PDB file of C-alpha atoms in Angstrom:
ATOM      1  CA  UNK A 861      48.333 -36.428  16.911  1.00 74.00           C
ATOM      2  CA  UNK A 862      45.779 -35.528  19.747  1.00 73.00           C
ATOM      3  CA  UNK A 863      46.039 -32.479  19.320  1.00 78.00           C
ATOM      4  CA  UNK A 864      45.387 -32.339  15.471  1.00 72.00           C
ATOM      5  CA  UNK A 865      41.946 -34.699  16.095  1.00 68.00           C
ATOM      6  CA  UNK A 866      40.963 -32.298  18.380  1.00 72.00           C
ATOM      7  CA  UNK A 867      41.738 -29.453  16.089  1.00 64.00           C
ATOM      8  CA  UNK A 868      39.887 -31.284  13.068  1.00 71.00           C
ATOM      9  CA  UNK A 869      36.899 -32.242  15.068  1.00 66.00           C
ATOM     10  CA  UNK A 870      36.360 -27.963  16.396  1.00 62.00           C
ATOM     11  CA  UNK A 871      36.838 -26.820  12.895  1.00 62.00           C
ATOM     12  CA  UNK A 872      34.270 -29.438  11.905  1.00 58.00           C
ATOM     13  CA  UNK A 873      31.926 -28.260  14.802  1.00 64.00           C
ATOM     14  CA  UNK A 874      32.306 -24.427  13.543  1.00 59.00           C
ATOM     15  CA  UNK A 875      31.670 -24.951   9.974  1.00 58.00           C
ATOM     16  CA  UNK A 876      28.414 -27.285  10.717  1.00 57.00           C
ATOM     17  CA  UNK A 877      27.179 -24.599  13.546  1.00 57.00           C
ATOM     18  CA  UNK A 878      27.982 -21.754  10.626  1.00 52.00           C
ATOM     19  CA  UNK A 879      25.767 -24.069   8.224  1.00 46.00           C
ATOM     20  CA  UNK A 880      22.531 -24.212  10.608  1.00 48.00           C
ATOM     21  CA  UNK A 881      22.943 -20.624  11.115  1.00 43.00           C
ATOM     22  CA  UNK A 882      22.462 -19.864   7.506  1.00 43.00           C
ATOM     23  CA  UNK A 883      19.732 -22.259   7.168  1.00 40.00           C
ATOM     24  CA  UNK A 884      17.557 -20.808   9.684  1.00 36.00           C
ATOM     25  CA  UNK A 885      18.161 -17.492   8.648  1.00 40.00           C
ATOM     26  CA  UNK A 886      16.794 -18.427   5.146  1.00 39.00           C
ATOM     27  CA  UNK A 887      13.933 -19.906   6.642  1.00 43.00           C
ATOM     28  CA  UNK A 888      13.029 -17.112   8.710  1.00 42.00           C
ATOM     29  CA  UNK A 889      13.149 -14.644   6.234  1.00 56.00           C
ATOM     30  CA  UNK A 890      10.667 -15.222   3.054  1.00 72.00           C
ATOM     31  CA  UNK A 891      12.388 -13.836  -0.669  1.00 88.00           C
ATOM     32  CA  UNK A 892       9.954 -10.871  -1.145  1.00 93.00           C
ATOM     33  CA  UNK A 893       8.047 -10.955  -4.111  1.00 95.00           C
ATOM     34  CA  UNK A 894       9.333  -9.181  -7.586  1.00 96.00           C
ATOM     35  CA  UNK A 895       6.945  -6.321  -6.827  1.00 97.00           C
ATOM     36  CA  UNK A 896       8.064  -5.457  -3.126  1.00 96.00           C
ATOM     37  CA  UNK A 897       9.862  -2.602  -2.728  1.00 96.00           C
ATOM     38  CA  UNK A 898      13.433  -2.920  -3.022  1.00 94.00           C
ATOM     39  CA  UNK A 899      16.009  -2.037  -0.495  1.00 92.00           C
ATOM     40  CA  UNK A 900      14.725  -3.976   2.534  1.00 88.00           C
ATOM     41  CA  UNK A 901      16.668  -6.526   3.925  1.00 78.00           C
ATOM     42  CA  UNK A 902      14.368  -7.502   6.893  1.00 84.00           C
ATOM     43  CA  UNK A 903      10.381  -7.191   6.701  1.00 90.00           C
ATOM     44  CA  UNK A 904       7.678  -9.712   7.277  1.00 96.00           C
ATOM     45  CA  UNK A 905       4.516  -7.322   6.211  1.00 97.00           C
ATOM     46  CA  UNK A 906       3.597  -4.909   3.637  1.00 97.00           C
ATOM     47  CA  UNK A 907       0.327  -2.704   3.909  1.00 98.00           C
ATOM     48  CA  UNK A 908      -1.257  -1.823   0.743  1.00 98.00           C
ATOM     49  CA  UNK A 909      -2.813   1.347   1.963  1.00 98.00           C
ATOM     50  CA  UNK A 910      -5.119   1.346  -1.585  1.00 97.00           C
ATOM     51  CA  UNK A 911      -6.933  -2.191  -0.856  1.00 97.00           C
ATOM     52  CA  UNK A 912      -6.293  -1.359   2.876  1.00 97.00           C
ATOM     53  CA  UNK A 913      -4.210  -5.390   2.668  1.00 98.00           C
ATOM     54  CA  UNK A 914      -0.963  -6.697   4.294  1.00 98.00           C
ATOM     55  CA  UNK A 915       1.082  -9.082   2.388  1.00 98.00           C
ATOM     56  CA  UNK A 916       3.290 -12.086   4.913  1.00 97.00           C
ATOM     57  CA  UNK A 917       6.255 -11.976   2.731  1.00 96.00           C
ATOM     58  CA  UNK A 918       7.624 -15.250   4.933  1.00 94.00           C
ATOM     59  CA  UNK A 919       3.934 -17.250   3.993  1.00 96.00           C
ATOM     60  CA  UNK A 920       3.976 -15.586   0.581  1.00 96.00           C
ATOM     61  CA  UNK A 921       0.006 -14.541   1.569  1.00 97.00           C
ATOM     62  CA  UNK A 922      -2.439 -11.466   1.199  1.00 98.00           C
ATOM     63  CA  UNK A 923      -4.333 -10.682   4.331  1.00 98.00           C
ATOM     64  CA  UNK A 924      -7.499  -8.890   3.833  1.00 97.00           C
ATOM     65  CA  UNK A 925     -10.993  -8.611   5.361  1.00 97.00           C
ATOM     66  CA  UNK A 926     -13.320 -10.002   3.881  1.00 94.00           C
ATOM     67  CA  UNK A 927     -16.760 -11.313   5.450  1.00 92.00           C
ATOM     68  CA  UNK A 928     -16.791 -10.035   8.556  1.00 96.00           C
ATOM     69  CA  UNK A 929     -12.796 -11.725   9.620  1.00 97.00           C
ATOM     70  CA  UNK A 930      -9.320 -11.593   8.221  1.00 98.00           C
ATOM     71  CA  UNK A 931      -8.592 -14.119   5.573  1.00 97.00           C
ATOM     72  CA  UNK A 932      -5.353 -15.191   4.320  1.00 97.00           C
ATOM     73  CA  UNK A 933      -4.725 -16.163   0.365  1.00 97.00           C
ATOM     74  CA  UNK A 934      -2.419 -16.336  -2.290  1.00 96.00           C
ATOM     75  CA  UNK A 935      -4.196 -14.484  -4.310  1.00 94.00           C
ATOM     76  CA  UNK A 936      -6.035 -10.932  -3.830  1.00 94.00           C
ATOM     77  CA  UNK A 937      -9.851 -11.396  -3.454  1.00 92.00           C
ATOM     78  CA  UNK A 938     -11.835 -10.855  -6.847  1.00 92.00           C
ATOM     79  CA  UNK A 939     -12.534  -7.734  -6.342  1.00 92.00           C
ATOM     80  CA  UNK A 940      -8.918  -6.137  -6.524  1.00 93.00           C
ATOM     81  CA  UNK A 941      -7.622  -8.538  -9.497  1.00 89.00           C
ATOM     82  CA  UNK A 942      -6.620  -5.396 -11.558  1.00 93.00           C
ATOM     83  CA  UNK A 943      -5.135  -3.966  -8.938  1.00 96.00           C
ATOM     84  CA  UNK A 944      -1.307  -3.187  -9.935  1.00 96.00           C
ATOM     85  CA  UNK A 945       0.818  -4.730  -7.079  1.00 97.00           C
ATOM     86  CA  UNK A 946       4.195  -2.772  -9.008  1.00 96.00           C
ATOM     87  CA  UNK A 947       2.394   0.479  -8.916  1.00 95.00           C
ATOM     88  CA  UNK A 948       0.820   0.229  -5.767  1.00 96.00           C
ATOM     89  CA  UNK A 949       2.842   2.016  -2.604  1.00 97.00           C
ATOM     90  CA  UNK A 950       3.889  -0.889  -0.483  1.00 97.00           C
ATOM     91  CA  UNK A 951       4.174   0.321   3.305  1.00 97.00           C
ATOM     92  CA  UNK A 952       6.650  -1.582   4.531  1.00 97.00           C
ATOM     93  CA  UNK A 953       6.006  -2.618   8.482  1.00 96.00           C
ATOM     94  CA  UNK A 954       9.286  -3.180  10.116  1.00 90.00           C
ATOM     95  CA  UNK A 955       8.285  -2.476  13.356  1.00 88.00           C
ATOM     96  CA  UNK A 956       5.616  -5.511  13.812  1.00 92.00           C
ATOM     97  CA  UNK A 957       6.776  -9.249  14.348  1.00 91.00           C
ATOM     98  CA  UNK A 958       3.829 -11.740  15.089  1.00 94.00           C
ATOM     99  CA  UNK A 959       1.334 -13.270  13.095  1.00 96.00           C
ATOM    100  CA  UNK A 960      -1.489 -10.741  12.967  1.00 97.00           C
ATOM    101  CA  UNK A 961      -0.389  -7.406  11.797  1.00 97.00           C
ATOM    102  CA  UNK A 962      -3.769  -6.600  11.258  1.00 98.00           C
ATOM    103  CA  UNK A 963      -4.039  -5.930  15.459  1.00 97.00           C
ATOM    104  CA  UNK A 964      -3.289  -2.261  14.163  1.00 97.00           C
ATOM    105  CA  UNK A 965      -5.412  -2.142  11.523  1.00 98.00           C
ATOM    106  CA  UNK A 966      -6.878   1.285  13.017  1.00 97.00           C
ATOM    107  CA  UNK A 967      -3.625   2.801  12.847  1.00 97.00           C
ATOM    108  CA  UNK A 968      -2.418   1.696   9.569  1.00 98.00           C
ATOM    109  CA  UNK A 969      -5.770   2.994   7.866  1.00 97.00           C
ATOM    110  CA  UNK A 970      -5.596   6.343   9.045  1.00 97.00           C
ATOM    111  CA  UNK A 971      -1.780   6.885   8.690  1.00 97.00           C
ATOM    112  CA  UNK A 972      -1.657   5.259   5.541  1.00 97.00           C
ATOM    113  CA  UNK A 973      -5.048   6.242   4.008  1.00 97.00           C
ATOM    114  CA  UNK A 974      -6.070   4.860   0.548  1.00 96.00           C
ATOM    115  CA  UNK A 975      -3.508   7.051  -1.836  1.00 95.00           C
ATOM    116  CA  UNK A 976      -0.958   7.185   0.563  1.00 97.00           C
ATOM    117  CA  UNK A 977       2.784   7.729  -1.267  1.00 94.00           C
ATOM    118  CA  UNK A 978       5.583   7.917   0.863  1.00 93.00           C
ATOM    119  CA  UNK A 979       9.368   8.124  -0.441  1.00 92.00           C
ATOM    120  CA  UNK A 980       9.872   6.693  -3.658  1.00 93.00           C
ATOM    121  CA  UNK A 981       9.940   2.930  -4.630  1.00 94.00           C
ATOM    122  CA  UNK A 982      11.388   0.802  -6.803  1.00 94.00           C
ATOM    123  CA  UNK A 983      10.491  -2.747  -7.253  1.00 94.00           C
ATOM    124  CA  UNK A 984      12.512  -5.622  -5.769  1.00 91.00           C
ATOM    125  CA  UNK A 985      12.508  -7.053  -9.494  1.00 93.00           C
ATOM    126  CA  UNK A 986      10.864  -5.496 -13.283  1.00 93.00           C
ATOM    127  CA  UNK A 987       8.241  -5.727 -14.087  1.00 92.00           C
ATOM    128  CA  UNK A 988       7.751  -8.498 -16.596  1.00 89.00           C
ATOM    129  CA  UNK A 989       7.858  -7.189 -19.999  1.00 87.00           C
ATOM    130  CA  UNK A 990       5.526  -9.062 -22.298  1.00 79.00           C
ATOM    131  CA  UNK A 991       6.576  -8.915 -26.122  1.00 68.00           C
ATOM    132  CA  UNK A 992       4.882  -8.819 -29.097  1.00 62.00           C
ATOM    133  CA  UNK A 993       4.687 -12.834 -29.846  1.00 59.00           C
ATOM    134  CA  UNK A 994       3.464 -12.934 -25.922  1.00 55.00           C
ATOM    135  CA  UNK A 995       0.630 -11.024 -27.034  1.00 52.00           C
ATOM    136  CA  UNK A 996      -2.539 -13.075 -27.865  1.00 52.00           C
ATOM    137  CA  UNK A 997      -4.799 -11.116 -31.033  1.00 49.00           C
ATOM    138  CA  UNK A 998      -7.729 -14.071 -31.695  1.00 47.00           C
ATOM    139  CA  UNK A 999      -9.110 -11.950 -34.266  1.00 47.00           C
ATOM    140  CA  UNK A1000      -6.645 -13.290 -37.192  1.00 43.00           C
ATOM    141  CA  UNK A1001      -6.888 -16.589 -35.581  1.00 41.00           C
ATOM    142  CA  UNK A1002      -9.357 -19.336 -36.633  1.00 43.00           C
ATOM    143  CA  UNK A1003     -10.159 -22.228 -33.845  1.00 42.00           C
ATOM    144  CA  UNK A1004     -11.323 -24.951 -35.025  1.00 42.00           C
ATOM    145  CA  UNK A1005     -13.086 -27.533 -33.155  1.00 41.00           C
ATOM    146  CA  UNK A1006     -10.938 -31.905 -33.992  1.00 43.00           C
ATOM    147  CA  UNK A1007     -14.189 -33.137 -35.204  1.00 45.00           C
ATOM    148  CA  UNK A1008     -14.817 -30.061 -37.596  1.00 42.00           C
ATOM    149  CA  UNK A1009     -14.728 -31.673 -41.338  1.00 46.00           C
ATOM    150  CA  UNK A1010     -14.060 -28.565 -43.313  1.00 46.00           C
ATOM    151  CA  UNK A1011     -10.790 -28.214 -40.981  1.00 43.00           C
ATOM    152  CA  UNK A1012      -8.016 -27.269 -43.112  1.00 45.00           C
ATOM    153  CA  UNK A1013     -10.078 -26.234 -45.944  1.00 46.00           C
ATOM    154  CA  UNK A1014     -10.918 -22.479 -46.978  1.00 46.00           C
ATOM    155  CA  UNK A1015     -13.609 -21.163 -49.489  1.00 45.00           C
ATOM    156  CA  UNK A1016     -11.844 -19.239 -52.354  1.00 44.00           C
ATOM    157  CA  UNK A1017     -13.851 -16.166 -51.718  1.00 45.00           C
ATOM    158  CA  UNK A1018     -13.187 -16.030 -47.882  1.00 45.00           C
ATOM    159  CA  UNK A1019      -9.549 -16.276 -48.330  1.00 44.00           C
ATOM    160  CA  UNK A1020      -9.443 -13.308 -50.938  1.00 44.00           C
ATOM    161  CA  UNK A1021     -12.197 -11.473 -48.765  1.00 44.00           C
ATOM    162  CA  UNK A1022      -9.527 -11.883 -45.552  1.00 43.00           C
ATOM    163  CA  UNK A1023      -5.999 -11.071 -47.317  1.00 42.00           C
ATOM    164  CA  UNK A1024      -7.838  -7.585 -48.947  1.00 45.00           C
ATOM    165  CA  UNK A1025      -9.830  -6.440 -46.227  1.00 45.00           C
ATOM    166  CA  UNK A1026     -12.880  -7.280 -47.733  1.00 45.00           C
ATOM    167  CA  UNK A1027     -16.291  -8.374 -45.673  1.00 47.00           C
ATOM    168  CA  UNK A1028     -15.753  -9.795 -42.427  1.00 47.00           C
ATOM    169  CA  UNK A1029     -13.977  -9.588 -38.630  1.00 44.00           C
ATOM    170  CA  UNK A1030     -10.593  -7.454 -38.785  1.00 41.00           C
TER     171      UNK A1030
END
């Protein structure tokens, strides 16, 4: 019967020591975003050689320069908003582990100059697809402001001018 408790209680220790292993290995490692390259199991950095960036996949955070020091965000500064993060080539730094990749800055810039296109990528997910009824067209909509009193109610003549392509915005 001792020997069974004693049996119970290891098997118990080795499923609760497997369990804290997977935790901190989730932890650890951040889920790269949908437009990372795919194929990497382990990487804490991307450089985007075209905004000369990194990306901390584990804080989910651009790292850029910006006024005279290195920022972190969520977001890429205003000036590279259009920038296409699936098009873009993603350097993927596998050989760094710390918190400031940008130490080798130099390096990355000149090996990985603005243009830069290694082997080909595919993204870790799609791109998102948007759809026709995702697609916003204001000019057949009218807005209308709540306190507007002629809400609701069209002149004769606009209507027919609107449905046959008559006078005004198309």
């Amino acid at each position: 019967m001792k020997t069974i408790k004693i049996a119970i209680a290891g098997l118990f220790l080795l499923v609760a020591n497997a369990t804290q292993a997977q935790v901190s290995i989730n932890v650890n490692i951040g889920t790269p975003p949908a437009w990372g390259p795919a194929g990497y199991s382990e990487m804490e950095y991307y450089y985007l050689p075209d905004i000369e960036a990194y990306y901390d996949v584990r804080a989910s955070q651009f790292i850029y320069f910006g006024r005279g020091k290195w920022v972190r965000t969520t977001y890429l500064p205003r000036q590279y908003r259009n920038y296409d993060l699936y098009g873009g080539y993603k350097v993927v730094l596998t050989d760094y582990h710390g918190r400031t990749p940008y130490v080798y800055f130099d390096r990355h810039k000149v090996k990985y100059y603005r243009g830069y296109h290694g082997a080909p990528q595919r993204p870790y997910k799609p791109r998102p697809v948007y759809g026709y009824n995702d697609r916003h067209d204001h000019r057949d909509y009218k807005h209308y402001d709540k306190h507007d009193k002629h809400h609701g109610k069209h002149d004769k003549h606009d209507h027919d001018d609107h449905r046959h392509g008559g006078p005004g915005r198309r």
